[in-house]
mmCIF file of C-alpha atoms in Angstrom:
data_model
loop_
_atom_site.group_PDB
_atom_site.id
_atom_site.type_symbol
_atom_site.label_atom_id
_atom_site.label_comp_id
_atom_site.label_asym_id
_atom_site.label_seq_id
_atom_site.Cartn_x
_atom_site.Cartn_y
_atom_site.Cartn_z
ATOM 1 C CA UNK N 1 101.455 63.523 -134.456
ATOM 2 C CA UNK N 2 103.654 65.379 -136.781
ATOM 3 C CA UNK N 3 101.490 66.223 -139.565
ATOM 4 C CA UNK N 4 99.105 67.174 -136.976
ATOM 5 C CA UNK N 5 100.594 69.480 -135.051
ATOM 6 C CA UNK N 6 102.191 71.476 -138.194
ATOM 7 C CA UNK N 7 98.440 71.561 -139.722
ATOM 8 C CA UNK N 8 96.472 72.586 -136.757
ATOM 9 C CA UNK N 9 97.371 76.248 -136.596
ATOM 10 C CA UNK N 10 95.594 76.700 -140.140
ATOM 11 C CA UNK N 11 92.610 74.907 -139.199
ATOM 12 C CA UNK N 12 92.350 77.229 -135.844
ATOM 13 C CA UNK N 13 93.026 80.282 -137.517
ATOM 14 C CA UNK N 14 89.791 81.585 -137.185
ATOM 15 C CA UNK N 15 89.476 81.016 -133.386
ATOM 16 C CA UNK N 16 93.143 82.392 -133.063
ATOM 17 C CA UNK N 17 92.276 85.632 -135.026
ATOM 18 C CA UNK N 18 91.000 87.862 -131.801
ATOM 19 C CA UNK N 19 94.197 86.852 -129.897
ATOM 20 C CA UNK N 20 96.235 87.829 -133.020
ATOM 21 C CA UNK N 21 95.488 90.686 -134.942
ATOM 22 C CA UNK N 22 98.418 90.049 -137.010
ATOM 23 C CA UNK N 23 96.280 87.247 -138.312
ATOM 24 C CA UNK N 24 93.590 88.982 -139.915
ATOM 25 C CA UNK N 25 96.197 89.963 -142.551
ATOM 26 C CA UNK N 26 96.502 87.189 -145.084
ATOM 27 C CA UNK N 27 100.606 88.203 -145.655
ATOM 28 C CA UNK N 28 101.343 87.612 -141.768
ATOM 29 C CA UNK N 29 99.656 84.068 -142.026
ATOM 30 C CA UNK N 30 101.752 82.786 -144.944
ATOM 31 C CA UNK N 31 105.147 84.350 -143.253
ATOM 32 C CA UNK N 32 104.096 82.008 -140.219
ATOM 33 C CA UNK N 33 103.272 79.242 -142.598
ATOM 34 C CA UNK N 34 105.898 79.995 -145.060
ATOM 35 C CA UNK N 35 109.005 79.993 -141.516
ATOM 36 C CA UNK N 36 107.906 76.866 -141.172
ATOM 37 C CA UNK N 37 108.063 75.340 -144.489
ATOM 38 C CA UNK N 38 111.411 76.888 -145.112
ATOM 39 C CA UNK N 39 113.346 75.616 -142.186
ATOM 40 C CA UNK N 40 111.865 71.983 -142.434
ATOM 41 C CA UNK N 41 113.197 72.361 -146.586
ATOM 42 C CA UNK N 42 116.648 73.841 -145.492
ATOM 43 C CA UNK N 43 117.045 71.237 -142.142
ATOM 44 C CA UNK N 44 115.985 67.879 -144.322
ATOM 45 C CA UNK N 45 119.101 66.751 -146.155
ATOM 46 C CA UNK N 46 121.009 67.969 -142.652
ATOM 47 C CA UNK N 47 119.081 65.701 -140.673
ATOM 48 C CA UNK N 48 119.490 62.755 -142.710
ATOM 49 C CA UNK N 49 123.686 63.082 -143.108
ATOM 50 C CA UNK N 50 122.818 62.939 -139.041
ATOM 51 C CA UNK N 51 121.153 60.791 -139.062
ATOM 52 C CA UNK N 52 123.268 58.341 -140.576
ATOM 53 C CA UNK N 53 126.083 59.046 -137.902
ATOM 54 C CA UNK N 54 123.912 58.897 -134.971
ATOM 55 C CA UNK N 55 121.611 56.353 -132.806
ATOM 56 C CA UNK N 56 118.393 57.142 -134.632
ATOM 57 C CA UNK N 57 116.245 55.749 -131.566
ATOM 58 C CA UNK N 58 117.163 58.839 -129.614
ATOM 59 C CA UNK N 59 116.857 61.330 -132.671
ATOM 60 C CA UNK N 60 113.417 60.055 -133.332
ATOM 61 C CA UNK N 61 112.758 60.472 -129.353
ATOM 62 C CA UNK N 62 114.197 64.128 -129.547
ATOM 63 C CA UNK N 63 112.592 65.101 -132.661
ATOM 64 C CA UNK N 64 109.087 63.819 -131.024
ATOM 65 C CA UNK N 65 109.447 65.583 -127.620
ATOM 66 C CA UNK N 66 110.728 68.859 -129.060
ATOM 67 C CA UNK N 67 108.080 69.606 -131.429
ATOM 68 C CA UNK N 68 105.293 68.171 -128.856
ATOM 69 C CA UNK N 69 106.893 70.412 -126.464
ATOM 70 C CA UNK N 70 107.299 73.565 -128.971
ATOM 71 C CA UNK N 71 103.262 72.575 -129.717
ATOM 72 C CA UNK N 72 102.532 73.087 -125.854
ATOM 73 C CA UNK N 73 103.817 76.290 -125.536
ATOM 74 C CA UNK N 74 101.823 76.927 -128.611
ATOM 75 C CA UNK N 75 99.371 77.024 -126.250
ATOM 76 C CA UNK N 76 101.038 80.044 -124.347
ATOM 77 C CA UNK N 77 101.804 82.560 -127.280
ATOM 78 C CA UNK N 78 100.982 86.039 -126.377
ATOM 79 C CA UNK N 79 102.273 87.330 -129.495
ATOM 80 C CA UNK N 80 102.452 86.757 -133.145
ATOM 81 C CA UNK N 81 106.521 86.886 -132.388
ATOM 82 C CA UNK N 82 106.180 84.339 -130.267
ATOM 83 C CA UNK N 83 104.124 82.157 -132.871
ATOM 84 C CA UNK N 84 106.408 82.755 -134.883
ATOM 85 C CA UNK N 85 109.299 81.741 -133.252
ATOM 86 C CA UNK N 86 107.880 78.350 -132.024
ATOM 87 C CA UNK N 87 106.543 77.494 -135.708
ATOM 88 C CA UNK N 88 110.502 78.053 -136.820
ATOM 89 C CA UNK N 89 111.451 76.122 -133.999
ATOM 90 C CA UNK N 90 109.191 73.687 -135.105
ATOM 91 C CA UNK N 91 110.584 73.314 -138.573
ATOM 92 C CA UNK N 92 113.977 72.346 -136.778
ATOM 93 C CA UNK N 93 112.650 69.723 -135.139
ATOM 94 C CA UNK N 94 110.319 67.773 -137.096
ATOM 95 C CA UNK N 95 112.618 67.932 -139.985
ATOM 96 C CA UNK N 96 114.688 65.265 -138.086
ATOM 97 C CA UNK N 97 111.838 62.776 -138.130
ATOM 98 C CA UNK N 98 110.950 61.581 -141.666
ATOM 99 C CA UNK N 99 114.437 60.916 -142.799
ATOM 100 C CA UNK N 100 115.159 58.840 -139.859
ATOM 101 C CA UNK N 101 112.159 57.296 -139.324
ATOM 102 C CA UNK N 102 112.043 56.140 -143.222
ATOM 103 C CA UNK N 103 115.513 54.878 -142.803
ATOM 104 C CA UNK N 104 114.839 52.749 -140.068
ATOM 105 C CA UNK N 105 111.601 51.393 -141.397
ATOM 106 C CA UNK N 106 114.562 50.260 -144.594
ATOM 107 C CA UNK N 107 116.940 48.923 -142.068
ATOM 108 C CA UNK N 108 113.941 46.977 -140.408
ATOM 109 C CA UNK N 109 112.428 45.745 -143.422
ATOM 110 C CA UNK N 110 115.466 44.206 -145.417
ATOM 111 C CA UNK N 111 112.708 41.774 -147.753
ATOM 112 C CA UNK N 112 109.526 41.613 -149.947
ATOM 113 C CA UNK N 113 107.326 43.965 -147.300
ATOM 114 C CA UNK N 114 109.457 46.849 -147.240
ATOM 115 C CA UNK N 115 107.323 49.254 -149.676
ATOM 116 C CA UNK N 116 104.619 47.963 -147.871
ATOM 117 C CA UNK N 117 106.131 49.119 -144.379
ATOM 118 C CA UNK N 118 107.137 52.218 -145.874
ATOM 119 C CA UNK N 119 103.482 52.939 -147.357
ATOM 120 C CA UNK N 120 101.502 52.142 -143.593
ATOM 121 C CA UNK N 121 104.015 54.558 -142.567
ATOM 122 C CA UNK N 122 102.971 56.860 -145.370
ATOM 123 C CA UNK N 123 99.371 56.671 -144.556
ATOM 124 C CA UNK N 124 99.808 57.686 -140.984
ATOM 125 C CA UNK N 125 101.451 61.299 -142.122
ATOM 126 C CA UNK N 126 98.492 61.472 -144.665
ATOM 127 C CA UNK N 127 95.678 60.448 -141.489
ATOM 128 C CA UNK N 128 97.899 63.550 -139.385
ATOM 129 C CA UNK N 129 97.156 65.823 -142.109
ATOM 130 C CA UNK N 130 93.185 65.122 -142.457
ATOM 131 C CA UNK N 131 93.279 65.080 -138.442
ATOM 132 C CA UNK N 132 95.001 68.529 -138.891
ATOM 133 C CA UNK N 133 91.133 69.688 -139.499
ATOM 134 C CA UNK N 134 89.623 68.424 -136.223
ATOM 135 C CA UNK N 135 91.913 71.451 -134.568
ATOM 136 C CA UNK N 136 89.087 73.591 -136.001
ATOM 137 C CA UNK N 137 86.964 71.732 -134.091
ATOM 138 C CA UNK N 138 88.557 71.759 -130.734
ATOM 139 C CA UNK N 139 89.189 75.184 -130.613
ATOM 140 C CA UNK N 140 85.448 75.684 -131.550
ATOM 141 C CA UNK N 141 84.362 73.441 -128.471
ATOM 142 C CA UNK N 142 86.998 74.402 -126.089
ATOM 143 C CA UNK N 143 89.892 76.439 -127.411
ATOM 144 C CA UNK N 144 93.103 76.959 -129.300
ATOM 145 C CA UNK N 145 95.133 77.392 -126.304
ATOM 146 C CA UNK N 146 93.593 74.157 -124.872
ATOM 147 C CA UNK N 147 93.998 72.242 -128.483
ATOM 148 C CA UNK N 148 97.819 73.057 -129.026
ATOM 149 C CA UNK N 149 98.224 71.813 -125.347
ATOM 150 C CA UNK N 150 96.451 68.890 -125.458
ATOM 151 C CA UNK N 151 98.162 67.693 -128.775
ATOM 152 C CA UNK N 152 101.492 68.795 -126.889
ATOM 153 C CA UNK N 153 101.023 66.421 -123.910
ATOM 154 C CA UNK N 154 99.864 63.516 -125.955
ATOM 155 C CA UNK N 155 103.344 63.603 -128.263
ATOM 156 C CA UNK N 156 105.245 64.176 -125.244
ATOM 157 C CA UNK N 157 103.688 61.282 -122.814
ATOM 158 C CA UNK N 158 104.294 59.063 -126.042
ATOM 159 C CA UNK N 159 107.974 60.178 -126.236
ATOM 160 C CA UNK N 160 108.260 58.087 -123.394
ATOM 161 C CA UNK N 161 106.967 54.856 -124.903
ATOM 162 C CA UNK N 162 108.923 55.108 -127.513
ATOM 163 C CA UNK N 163 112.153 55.013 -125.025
ATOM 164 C CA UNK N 164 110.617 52.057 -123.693
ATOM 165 C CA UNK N 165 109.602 50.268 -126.888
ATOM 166 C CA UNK N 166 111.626 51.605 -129.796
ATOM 167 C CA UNK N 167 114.817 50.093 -130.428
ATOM 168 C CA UNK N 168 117.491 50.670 -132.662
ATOM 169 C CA UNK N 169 118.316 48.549 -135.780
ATOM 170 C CA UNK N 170 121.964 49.008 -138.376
ATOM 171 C CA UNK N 171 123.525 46.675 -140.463
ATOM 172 C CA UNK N 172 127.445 46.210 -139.786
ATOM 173 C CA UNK N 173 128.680 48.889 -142.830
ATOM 174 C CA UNK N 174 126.173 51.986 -140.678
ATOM 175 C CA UNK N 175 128.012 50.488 -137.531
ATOM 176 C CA UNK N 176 131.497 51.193 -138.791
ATOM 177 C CA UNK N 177 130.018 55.179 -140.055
ATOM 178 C CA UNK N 178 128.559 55.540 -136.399
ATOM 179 C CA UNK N 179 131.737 54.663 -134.832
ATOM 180 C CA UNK N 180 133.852 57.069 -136.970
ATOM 181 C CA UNK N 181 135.788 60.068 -135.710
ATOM 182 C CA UNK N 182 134.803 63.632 -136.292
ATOM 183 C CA UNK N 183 136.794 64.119 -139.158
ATOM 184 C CA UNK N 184 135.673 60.973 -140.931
ATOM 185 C CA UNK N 185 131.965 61.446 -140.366
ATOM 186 C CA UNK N 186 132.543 65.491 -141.895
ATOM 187 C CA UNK N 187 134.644 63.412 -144.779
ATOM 188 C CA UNK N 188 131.945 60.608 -145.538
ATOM 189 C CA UNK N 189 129.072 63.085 -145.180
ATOM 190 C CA UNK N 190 130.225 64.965 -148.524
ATOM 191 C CA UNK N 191 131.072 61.645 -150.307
ATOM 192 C CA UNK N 192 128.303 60.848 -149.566
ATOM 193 C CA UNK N 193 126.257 64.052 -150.720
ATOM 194 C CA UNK N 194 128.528 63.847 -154.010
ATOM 195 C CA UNK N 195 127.327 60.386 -154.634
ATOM 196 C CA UNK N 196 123.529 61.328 -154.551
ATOM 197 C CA UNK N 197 123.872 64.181 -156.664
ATOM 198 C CA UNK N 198 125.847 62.321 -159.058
ATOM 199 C CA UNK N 199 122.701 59.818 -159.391
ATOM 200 C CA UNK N 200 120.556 59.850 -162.869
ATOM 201 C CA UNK N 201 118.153 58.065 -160.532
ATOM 202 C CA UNK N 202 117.818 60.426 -157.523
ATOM 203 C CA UNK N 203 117.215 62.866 -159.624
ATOM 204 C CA UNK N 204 114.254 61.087 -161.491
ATOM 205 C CA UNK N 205 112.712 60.453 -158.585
ATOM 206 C CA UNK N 206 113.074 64.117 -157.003
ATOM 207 C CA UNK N 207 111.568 65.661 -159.598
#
């Protein structure tokens, strides 16, 4: 659901083009594609220092409903403004996804099957991006408006299961960061930063 509903407005752009003139120009499609991009870039390291302090079940939860939610209104865009702002909105809120998501699939998976865990989760962002193309052919059979808010209502009905089924999973040394105070978490969260970037190996496997 997240790789889908980032790629679907470039797969409808076509079928979006008479409701947006804006669109016709090629510069006013990579500025919406490019607000996007940006944000979720700039928002990734913050979400994962929160996510380390918070209960991840609920940030997960959020993170789904919100961008289901910003891909409904979607659906309502008069303007190209109004595209615009959802798609930055957008970048907020699926940027607080992958890093906790990946860090509970670690915190789950403590043994031999962890890569493996982490690579069916892999394949499911990969599957959202190739489904990214049957917006195309929604919006050709129905319409965009109809697409975004049918893709909306599905992430935001399964918001709900995932209150009722996800559950949340630390070992004792997260527990004790969770339960910090203010001034602690703001304290560990640059210790923390410096310790990455002083790492031969996290920067191997950036680049």
């Amino acid at each position: 659901l997240n790789y889908v509903d980032r790629q679907m407005i470039a797969t409808m752009k076509q079928s979006m083009m008479p409701d947006f003139a804006e669109l016709n120009s090629a510069e006013n499609f990579g500025i919406l594609m490019a607000i996007f991009l940006w944000i979720y870039a700039f928002m990734s390291p913050v979400s994962g220092i929160i996510a380390d302090r918070v209960n991840r079940k609920w940030l997960i939860i959020g993170s789904l409903f919100i961008f289901s939610a910003v891909t409904l209104l979607m659906g309502y865009a008069k303007t190209f403004d109004q595209l615009y702002v959802l798609r930055a909105l957008m970048g907020v809120s699926e940027a607080f996804y992958m890093p906790t998501a990946m860090a509970m699939i670690v915190d789950y998976h403590q043994g031999k099957n962890r890569s493996l865990a982490v690579g069916i989760h892999m394949t499911g962002t990969y599957l959202g991006q190739a489904m990214g193309g049957f917006g195309a052919i929604f919006s050709t059979n129905f319409s965009w408006q109809t697409t975004f808010h049918v893709f909306g209502l599905i992430g935001t009905l399964y918001s709900i299961v995932l209150m009722i089924f996800l559950k949340e999973k630390r070992n004792d040394e997260d527990e004790q960061l969770v339960r910090g105070t203010f001034v602690q978490e703001f304290a560990e969260s640059f210790k923390g930063m410096k310790t990455l970037l002083g790492s031969i190996s996290f920067w191997v496997i950036l680049f």
